[in-house]
PDB file of N, CA and C in Angstrom:
ATOM      1  N   MET Y 139     -31.566  72.701-163.479  1.00 49.00           N
ATOM      2  CA  MET Y 139     -31.938  74.080-163.690  1.00 49.00           C
ATOM      3  C   MET Y 139     -32.545  74.638-162.403  1.00 49.00           C
ATOM      4  N   THR Y 140     -32.117  75.782-161.999  1.00 48.00           N
ATOM      5  CA  THR Y 140     -32.657  76.394-160.790  1.00 48.00           C
ATOM      6  C   THR Y 140     -33.511  77.594-161.150  1.00 48.00           C
ATOM      7  N   HIS Y 141     -34.494  77.844-160.281  1.00 44.00           N
ATOM      8  CA  HIS Y 141     -35.353  79.008-160.465  1.00 44.00           C
ATOM      9  C   HIS Y 141     -34.651  80.228-159.883  1.00 44.00           C
ATOM     10  N   PRO Y 142     -34.818  81.397-160.502  1.00 47.00           N
ATOM     11  CA  PRO Y 142     -34.203  82.607-159.953  1.00 47.00           C
ATOM     12  C   PRO Y 142     -34.798  82.992-158.603  1.00 47.00           C
ATOM     13  N   HIS Y 143     -35.990  82.531-158.330  1.00 43.00           N
ATOM     14  CA  HIS Y 143     -36.663  82.808-157.064  1.00 43.00           C
ATOM     15  C   HIS Y 143     -36.779  81.483-156.326  1.00 43.00           C
ATOM     16  N   PRO Y 144     -36.387  81.399-155.053  1.00 44.00           N
ATOM     17  CA  PRO Y 144     -36.393  80.109-154.358  1.00 44.00           C
ATOM     18  C   PRO Y 144     -37.778  79.481-154.244  1.00 44.00           C
ATOM     19  N   HIS Y 145     -38.834  80.271-154.238  1.00 40.00           N
ATOM     20  CA  HIS Y 145     -40.202  79.756-154.161  1.00 40.00           C
ATOM     21  C   HIS Y 145     -40.989  80.368-155.310  1.00 40.00           C
ATOM     22  N   PRO Y 146     -40.972  79.747-156.488  1.00 43.00           N
ATOM     23  CA  PRO Y 146     -41.618  80.358-157.644  1.00 43.00           C
ATOM     24  C   PRO Y 146     -43.119  80.531-157.473  1.00 43.00           C
ATOM     25  N   HIS Y 147     -43.744  79.743-156.614  1.00 41.00           N
ATOM     26  CA  HIS Y 147     -45.185  79.847-156.374  1.00 41.00           C
ATOM     27  C   HIS Y 147     -45.439  79.849-154.871  1.00 41.00           C
ATOM     28  N   PRO Y 148     -45.130  80.960-154.178  1.00 46.00           N
ATOM     29  CA  PRO Y 148     -45.269  80.970-152.724  1.00 46.00           C
ATOM     30  C   PRO Y 148     -46.713  80.849-152.254  1.00 46.00           C
ATOM     31  N   HIS Y 149     -47.678  81.224-153.083  1.00 47.00           N
ATOM     32  CA  HIS Y 149     -49.086  81.116-152.713  1.00 47.00           C
ATOM     33  C   HIS Y 149     -49.771  80.213-153.736  1.00 47.00           C
ATOM     34  N   PRO Y 150     -50.350  79.093-153.282  1.00 53.00           N
ATOM     35  CA  PRO Y 150     -50.950  78.170-154.231  1.00 53.00           C
ATOM     36  C   PRO Y 150     -52.196  78.738-154.910  1.00 53.00           C
ATOM     37  N   HIS Y 151     -52.825  79.762-154.317  1.00 56.00           N
ATOM     38  CA  HIS Y 151     -54.029  80.347-154.887  1.00 56.00           C
ATOM     39  C   HIS Y 151     -53.777  81.833-155.146  1.00 56.00           C
ATOM     40  N   PRO Y 152     -54.314  82.346-156.234  1.00 69.00           N
ATOM     41  CA  PRO Y 152     -54.129  83.764-156.536  1.00 69.00           C
ATOM     42  C   PRO Y 152     -55.071  84.669-155.756  1.00 69.00           C
ATOM     43  N   TYR Y 153     -55.915  84.095-154.915  1.00 76.00           N
ATOM     44  CA  TYR Y 153     -56.879  84.889-154.168  1.00 76.00           C
ATOM     45  C   TYR Y 153     -56.518  84.903-152.688  1.00 76.00           C
ATOM     46  N   PRO Y 154     -57.168  85.756-151.898  1.00 92.00           N
ATOM     47  CA  PRO Y 154     -56.797  85.901-150.482  1.00 92.00           C
ATOM     48  C   PRO Y 154     -56.852  84.581-149.716  1.00 92.00           C
ATOM     49  N   PRO Y 155     -55.935  84.402-148.774  1.00 94.00           N
ATOM     50  CA  PRO Y 155     -55.874  83.159-148.006  1.00 94.00           C
ATOM     51  C   PRO Y 155     -56.950  83.098-146.915  1.00 94.00           C
ATOM     52  N   VAL Y 156     -57.129  81.917-146.361  1.00 96.00           N
ATOM     53  CA  VAL Y 156     -58.048  81.724-145.240  1.00 96.00           C
ATOM     54  C   VAL Y 156     -57.654  82.693-144.123  1.00 96.00           C
ATOM     55  N   GLY Y 157     -58.652  83.360-143.564  1.00 96.00           N
ATOM     56  CA  GLY Y 157     -58.417  84.302-142.478  1.00 96.00           C
ATOM     57  C   GLY Y 157     -58.289  85.746-142.925  1.00 96.00           C
ATOM     58  N   ALA Y 158     -58.179  85.959-144.233  1.00 96.00           N
ATOM     59  CA  ALA Y 158     -58.047  87.329-144.752  1.00 96.00           C
ATOM     60  C   ALA Y 158     -59.425  87.942-144.990  1.00 96.00           C
ATOM     61  N   TYR Y 159     -59.518  89.246-144.819  1.00 96.00           N
ATOM     62  CA  TYR Y 159     -60.737  89.948-145.197  1.00 96.00           C
ATOM     63  C   TYR Y 159     -60.652  90.247-146.679  1.00 96.00           C
ATOM     64  N   ALA Y 160     -61.736  89.960-147.377  1.00 97.00           N
ATOM     65  CA  ALA Y 160     -61.764  90.109-148.824  1.00 97.00           C
ATOM     66  C   ALA Y 160     -63.097  90.707-149.242  1.00 97.00           C
ATOM     67  N   ILE Y 161     -63.152  91.112-150.490  1.00 97.00           N
ATOM     68  CA  ILE Y 161     -64.394  91.620-151.042  1.00 97.00           C
ATOM     69  C   ILE Y 161     -64.792  90.765-152.232  1.00 97.00           C
ATOM     70  N   ASP Y 162     -66.063  90.415-152.281  1.00 97.00           N
ATOM     71  CA  ASP Y 162     -66.641  89.711-153.417  1.00 97.00           C
ATOM     72  C   ASP Y 162     -67.075  90.819-154.373  1.00 97.00           C
ATOM     73  N   THR Y 163     -66.314  91.036-155.418  1.00 97.00           N
ATOM     74  CA  THR Y 163     -66.575  92.170-156.311  1.00 97.00           C
ATOM     75  C   THR Y 163     -67.875  92.015-157.093  1.00 97.00           C
ATOM     76  N   ARG Y 164     -68.382  90.797-157.192  1.00 97.00           N
ATOM     77  CA  ARG Y 164     -69.661  90.585-157.880  1.00 97.00           C
ATOM     78  C   ARG Y 164     -70.815  91.171-157.072  1.00 97.00           C
ATOM     79  N   THR Y 165     -70.731  91.035-155.735  1.00 95.00           N
ATOM     80  CA  THR Y 165     -71.823  91.505-154.868  1.00 95.00           C
ATOM     81  C   THR Y 165     -71.462  92.756-154.083  1.00 95.00           C
ATOM     82  N   GLY Y 166     -70.153  93.038-153.956  1.00 95.00           N
ATOM     83  CA  GLY Y 166     -69.721  94.172-153.146  1.00 95.00           C
ATOM     84  C   GLY Y 166     -69.657  93.865-151.662  1.00 95.00           C
ATOM     85  N   ARG Y 167     -69.865  92.611-151.286  1.00 95.00           N
ATOM     86  CA  ARG Y 167     -69.856  92.215-149.872  1.00 95.00           C
ATOM     87  C   ARG Y 167     -68.436  91.978-149.380  1.00 95.00           C
ATOM     88  N   VAL Y 168     -68.168  92.443-148.164  1.00 96.00           N
ATOM     89  CA  VAL Y 168     -66.889  92.190-147.497  1.00 96.00           C
ATOM     90  C   VAL Y 168     -67.082  91.006-146.576  1.00 96.00           C
ATOM     91  N   GLY Y 169     -66.126  90.095-146.589  1.00 96.00           N
ATOM     92  CA  GLY Y 169     -66.220  88.943-145.716  1.00 96.00           C
ATOM     93  C   GLY Y 169     -64.854  88.390-145.375  1.00 96.00           C
ATOM     94  N   LEU Y 170     -64.883  87.431-144.468  1.00 97.00           N
ATOM     95  CA  LEU Y 170     -63.689  86.725-144.039  1.00 97.00           C
ATOM     96  C   LEU Y 170     -63.586  85.448-144.862  1.00 97.00           C
ATOM     97  N   VAL Y 171     -62.428  85.208-145.447  1.00 97.00           N
ATOM     98  CA  VAL Y 171     -62.233  83.983-146.227  1.00 97.00           C
ATOM     99  C   VAL Y 171     -62.163  82.815-145.244  1.00 97.00           C
ATOM    100  N   MET Y 172     -63.081  81.859-145.425  1.00 97.00           N
ATOM    101  CA  MET Y 172     -63.179  80.709-144.528  1.00 97.00           C
ATOM    102  C   MET Y 172     -62.547  79.452-145.118  1.00 97.00           C
ATOM    103  N   GLY Y 173     -62.463  79.401-146.438  1.00 96.00           N
ATOM    104  CA  GLY Y 173     -61.888  78.215-147.058  1.00 96.00           C
ATOM    105  C   GLY Y 173     -61.915  78.315-148.561  1.00 96.00           C
ATOM    106  N   HIS Y 174     -61.299  77.311-149.180  1.00 93.00           N
ATOM    107  CA  HIS Y 174     -61.266  77.196-150.633  1.00 93.00           C
ATOM    108  C   HIS Y 174     -61.728  75.780-150.946  1.00 93.00           C
ATOM    109  N   GLU Y 175     -62.919  75.658-151.507  1.00 88.00           N
ATOM    110  CA  GLU Y 175     -63.467  74.340-151.822  1.00 88.00           C
ATOM    111  C   GLU Y 175     -63.809  74.273-153.298  1.00 88.00           C
ATOM    112  N   GLY Y 176     -63.235  73.293-153.970  1.00 89.00           N
ATOM    113  CA  GLY Y 176     -63.501  73.155-155.397  1.00 89.00           C
ATOM    114  C   GLY Y 176     -63.150  74.453-156.107  1.00 89.00           C
ATOM    115  N   PRO Y 177     -64.050  74.912-156.959  1.00 90.00           N
ATOM    116  CA  PRO Y 177     -63.756  76.128-157.709  1.00 90.00           C
ATOM    117  C   PRO Y 177     -64.139  77.418-156.974  1.00 90.00           C
ATOM    118  N   TYR Y 178     -64.524  77.325-155.704  1.00 95.00           N
ATOM    119  CA  TYR Y 178     -65.036  78.491-154.994  1.00 95.00           C
ATOM    120  C   TYR Y 178     -64.208  78.898-153.788  1.00 95.00           C
ATOM    121  N   VAL Y 179     -64.407  80.153-153.397  1.00 96.00           N
ATOM    122  CA  VAL Y 179     -63.857  80.688-152.156  1.00 96.00           C
ATOM    123  C   VAL Y 179     -65.044  80.839-151.215  1.00 96.00           C
ATOM    124  N   GLN Y 180     -64.967  80.225-150.024  1.00 97.00           N
ATOM    125  CA  GLN Y 180     -66.033  80.365-149.042  1.00 97.00           C
ATOM    126  C   GLN Y 180     -65.777  81.608-148.218  1.00 97.00           C
ATOM    127  N   MET Y 181     -66.810  82.446-148.094  1.00 97.00           N
ATOM    128  CA  MET Y 181     -66.680  83.694-147.354  1.00 97.00           C
ATOM    129  C   MET Y 181     -67.797  83.801-146.329  1.00 97.00           C
ATOM    130  N   ARG Y 182     -67.491  84.444-145.208  1.00 97.00           N
ATOM    131  CA  ARG Y 182     -68.478  84.688-144.149  1.00 97.00           C
ATOM    132  C   ARG Y 182     -68.562  86.197-143.953  1.00 97.00           C
ATOM    133  N   PRO Y 183     -69.772  86.735-143.800  1.00 94.00           N
ATOM    134  CA  PRO Y 183     -69.918  88.181-143.634  1.00 94.00           C
ATOM    135  C   PRO Y 183     -69.137  88.723-142.437  1.00 94.00           C
ATOM    136  N   TYR Y 184     -68.747  89.979-142.530  1.00 91.00           N
ATOM    137  CA  TYR Y 184     -68.086  90.651-141.413  1.00 91.00           C
ATOM    138  C   TYR Y 184     -69.032  90.579-140.226  1.00 91.00           C
ATOM    139  N   GLY Y 185     -68.547  90.147-139.082  1.00 88.00           N
ATOM    140  CA  GLY Y 185     -69.379  90.025-137.888  1.00 88.00           C
ATOM    141  C   GLY Y 185     -70.081  88.687-137.755  1.00 88.00           C
ATOM    142  N   GLY Y 186     -69.930  87.812-138.740  1.00 89.00           N
ATOM    143  CA  GLY Y 186     -70.536  86.488-138.672  1.00 89.00           C
ATOM    144  C   GLY Y 186     -71.771  86.392-139.547  1.00 89.00           C
ATOM    145  N   GLY Y 187     -72.302  85.203-139.625  1.00 90.00           N
ATOM    146  CA  GLY Y 187     -73.482  84.964-140.446  1.00 90.00           C
ATOM    147  C   GLY Y 187     -73.258  83.813-141.394  1.00 90.00           C
ATOM    148  N   ARG Y 188     -74.178  83.684-142.314  1.00 94.00           N
ATOM    149  CA  ARG Y 188     -74.166  82.569-143.246  1.00 94.00           C
ATOM    150  C   ARG Y 188     -73.085  82.759-144.310  1.00 94.00           C
ATOM    151  N   GLU Y 189     -72.324  81.703-144.526  1.00 96.00           N
ATOM    152  CA  GLU Y 189     -71.271  81.737-145.547  1.00 96.00           C
ATOM    153  C   GLU Y 189     -71.879  81.740-146.939  1.00 96.00           C
ATOM    154  N   TRP Y 190     -71.095  82.247-147.887  1.00 97.00           N
ATOM    155  CA  TRP Y 190     -71.483  82.176-149.282  1.00 97.00           C
ATOM    156  C   TRP Y 190     -70.266  81.796-150.101  1.00 97.00           C
ATOM    157  N   ASP Y 191     -70.522  81.286-151.294  1.00 97.00           N
ATOM    158  CA  ASP Y 191     -69.459  80.912-152.218  1.00 97.00           C
ATOM    159  C   ASP Y 191     -69.251  82.029-153.224  1.00 97.00           C
ATOM    160  N   ALA Y 192     -67.998  82.325-153.493  1.00 97.00           N
ATOM    161  CA  ALA Y 192     -67.649  83.336-154.485  1.00 97.00           C
ATOM    162  C   ALA Y 192     -66.675  82.729-155.484  1.00 97.00           C
ATOM    163  N   ALA Y 193     -66.785  83.168-156.708  1.00 95.00           N
ATOM    164  CA  ALA Y 193     -65.844  82.717-157.733  1.00 95.00           C
ATOM    165  C   ALA Y 193     -64.481  83.358-157.463  1.00 95.00           C
ATOM    166  N   PRO Y 194     -63.397  82.604-157.562  1.00 94.00           N
ATOM    167  CA  PRO Y 194     -62.069  83.150-157.273  1.00 94.00           C
ATOM    168  C   PRO Y 194     -61.745  84.431-158.033  1.00 94.00           C
ATOM    169  N   GLY Y 195     -62.200  84.532-159.267  1.00 94.00           N
ATOM    170  CA  GLY Y 195     -61.933  85.725-160.060  1.00 94.00           C
ATOM    171  C   GLY Y 195     -62.672  86.961-159.570  1.00 94.00           C
ATOM    172  N   ASP Y 196     -63.661  86.753-158.690  1.00 96.00           N
ATOM    173  CA  ASP Y 196     -64.449  87.863-158.146  1.00 96.00           C
ATOM    174  C   ASP Y 196     -63.983  88.278-156.754  1.00 96.00           C
ATOM    175  N   VAL Y 197     -62.924  87.650-156.232  1.00 97.00           N
ATOM    176  CA  VAL Y 197     -62.485  87.911-154.859  1.00 97.00           C
ATOM    177  C   VAL Y 197     -61.117  88.592-154.862  1.00 97.00           C
ATOM    178  N   ARG Y 198     -61.007  89.635-154.069  1.00 96.00           N
ATOM    179  CA  ARG Y 198     -59.718  90.312-153.886  1.00 96.00           C
ATOM    180  C   ARG Y 198     -59.633  90.769-152.433  1.00 96.00           C
ATOM    181  N   HIS Y 199     -58.417  91.099-152.003  1.00 96.00           N
ATOM    182  CA  HIS Y 199     -58.225  91.604-150.646  1.00 96.00           C
ATOM    183  C   HIS Y 199     -59.053  92.866-150.452  1.00 96.00           C
ATOM    184  N   ALA Y 200     -59.687  92.991-149.298  1.00 97.00           N
ATOM    185  CA  ALA Y 200     -60.430  94.202-148.960  1.00 97.00           C
ATOM    186  C   ALA Y 200     -59.437  95.294-148.565  1.00 97.00           C
ATOM    187  N   THR Y 201     -59.724  96.506-148.988  1.00 96.00           N
ATOM    188  CA  THR Y 201     -58.878  97.635-148.595  1.00 96.00           C
ATOM    189  C   THR Y 201     -59.210  98.016-147.155  1.00 96.00           C
ATOM    190  N   PRO Y 202     -58.331  98.760-146.493  1.00 96.00           N
ATOM    191  CA  PRO Y 202     -58.658  99.227-145.137  1.00 96.00           C
ATOM    192  C   PRO Y 202     -59.977 100.004-145.107  1.00 96.00           C
ATOM    193  N   ALA Y 203     -60.248 100.812-146.119  1.00 96.00           N
ATOM    194  CA  ALA Y 203     -61.499 101.574-146.158  1.00 96.00           C
ATOM    195  C   ALA Y 203     -62.711 100.650-146.281  1.00 96.00           C
ATOM    196  N   GLU Y 204     -62.591  99.586-147.069  1.00 96.00           N
ATOM    197  CA  GLU Y 204     -63.693  98.626-147.218  1.00 96.00           C
ATOM    198  C   GLU Y 204     -63.931  97.864-145.920  1.00 96.00           C
ATOM    199  N   ARG Y 205     -62.856  97.505-145.227  1.00 95.00           N
ATOM    200  CA  ARG Y 205     -63.001  96.826-143.938  1.00 95.00           C
ATOM    201  C   ARG Y 205     -63.668  97.743-142.918  1.00 95.00           C
ATOM    202  N   LEU Y 206     -63.259  99.007-142.890  1.00 96.00           N
ATOM    203  CA  LEU Y 206     -63.850  99.966-141.959  1.00 96.00           C
ATOM    204  C   LEU Y 206     -65.332 100.169-142.260  1.00 96.00           C
ATOM    205  N   SER Y 207     -65.676 100.262-143.527  1.00 95.00           N
ATOM    206  CA  SER Y 207     -67.076 100.427-143.924  1.00 95.00           C
ATOM    207  C   SER Y 207     -67.910  99.229-143.469  1.00 95.00           C
ATOM    208  N   ALA Y 208     -67.383  98.018-143.658  1.00 93.00           N
ATOM    209  CA  ALA Y 208     -68.100  96.808-143.237  1.00 93.00           C
ATOM    210  C   ALA Y 208     -68.251  96.775-141.719  1.00 93.00           C
ATOM    211  N   ALA Y 209     -67.203  97.162-140.992  1.00 93.00           N
ATOM    212  CA  ALA Y 209     -67.264  97.178-139.525  1.00 93.00           C
ATOM    213  C   ALA Y 209     -68.294  98.193-139.036  1.00 93.00           C
ATOM    214  N   THR Y 210     -68.330  99.349-139.672  1.00 95.00           N
ATOM    215  CA  THR Y 210     -69.289 100.390-139.297  1.00 95.00           C
ATOM    216  C   THR Y 210     -70.712  99.930-139.577  1.00 95.00           C
ATOM    217  N   ALA Y 211     -70.931  99.330-140.734  1.00 93.00           N
ATOM    218  CA  ALA Y 211     -72.265  98.831-141.081  1.00 93.00           C
ATOM    219  C   ALA Y 211     -72.718  97.768-140.076  1.00 93.00           C
ATOM    220  N   TYR Y 212     -71.812  96.871-139.689  1.00 92.00           N
ATOM    221  CA  TYR Y 212     -72.149  95.835-138.722  1.00 92.00           C
ATOM    222  C   TYR Y 212     -72.476  96.456-137.367  1.00 92.00           C
ATOM    223  N   THR Y 213     -71.671  97.404-136.915  1.00 94.00           N
ATOM    224  CA  THR Y 213     -71.908  98.057-135.627  1.00 94.00           C
ATOM    225  C   THR Y 213     -73.248  98.780-135.622  1.00 94.00           C
ATOM    226  N   ASN Y 214     -73.565  99.456-136.707  1.00 94.00           N
ATOM    227  CA  ASN Y 214     -74.834 100.161-136.802  1.00 94.00           C
ATOM    228  C   ASN Y 214     -76.010  99.181-136.788  1.00 94.00           C
ATOM    229  N   ALA Y 215     -75.909  98.091-137.536  1.00 92.00           N
ATOM    230  CA  ALA Y 215     -76.969  97.086-137.559  1.00 92.00           C
ATOM    231  C   ALA Y 215     -77.153  96.462-136.193  1.00 92.00           C
ATOM    232  N   ARG Y 216     -76.045  96.231-135.501  1.00 93.00           N
ATOM    233  CA  ARG Y 216     -76.115  95.662-134.162  1.00 93.00           C
ATOM    234  C   ARG Y 216     -76.792  96.628-133.192  1.00 93.00           C
ATOM    235  N   SER Y 217     -76.497  97.916-133.301  1.00 94.00           N
ATOM    236  CA  SER Y 217     -77.117  98.900-132.400  1.00 94.00           C
ATOM    237  C   SER Y 217     -78.618  99.020-132.662  1.00 94.00           C
ATOM    238  N   ARG Y 218     -79.054  98.700-133.870  1.00 95.00           N
ATOM    239  CA  ARG Y 218     -80.484  98.733-134.199  1.00 95.00           C
ATOM    240  C   ARG Y 218     -81.166  97.413-133.857  1.00 95.00           C
ATOM    241  N   GLY Y 219     -80.395  96.431-133.391  1.00 91.00           N
ATOM    242  CA  GLY Y 219     -80.957  95.122-133.026  1.00 91.00           C
ATOM    243  C   GLY Y 219     -81.189  94.213-134.211  1.00 91.00           C
ATOM    244  N   GLU Y 220     -80.595  94.528-135.343  1.00 90.00           N
ATOM    245  CA  GLU Y 220     -80.798  93.720-136.553  1.00 90.00           C
ATOM    246  C   GLU Y 220     -79.929  92.476-136.579  1.00 90.00           C
ATOM    247  N   VAL Y 221     -78.827  92.487-135.839  1.00 83.00           N
ATOM    248  CA  VAL Y 221     -77.933  91.329-135.737  1.00 83.00           C
ATOM    249  C   VAL Y 221     -77.572  91.135-134.267  1.00 83.00           C
ATOM    250  N   PRO Y 222     -77.254  89.905-133.886  1.00 76.00           N
ATOM    251  CA  PRO Y 222     -76.912  89.658-132.474  1.00 76.00           C
ATOM    252  C   PRO Y 222     -75.570  90.279-132.074  1.00 76.00           C
TER     253      PRO Y 222
END
């Protein structure tokens, strides 16, 4: 029996892959997906910082507007000397 689609499961995880910008909908934080460990997605804040774990069901791809908002917030914090 053959599948109608040559790769029935092209992505092993239903959430954004490593390297993608995503949003943790539980907290509203935008971050870079750093890995998938156990039942969690590891995320790092835009611009760097301490990673946090998010539940896969709470993570989705960040929209361009969400990425821009995170970049602006980081730039503003950096100009105030709040982040390196």
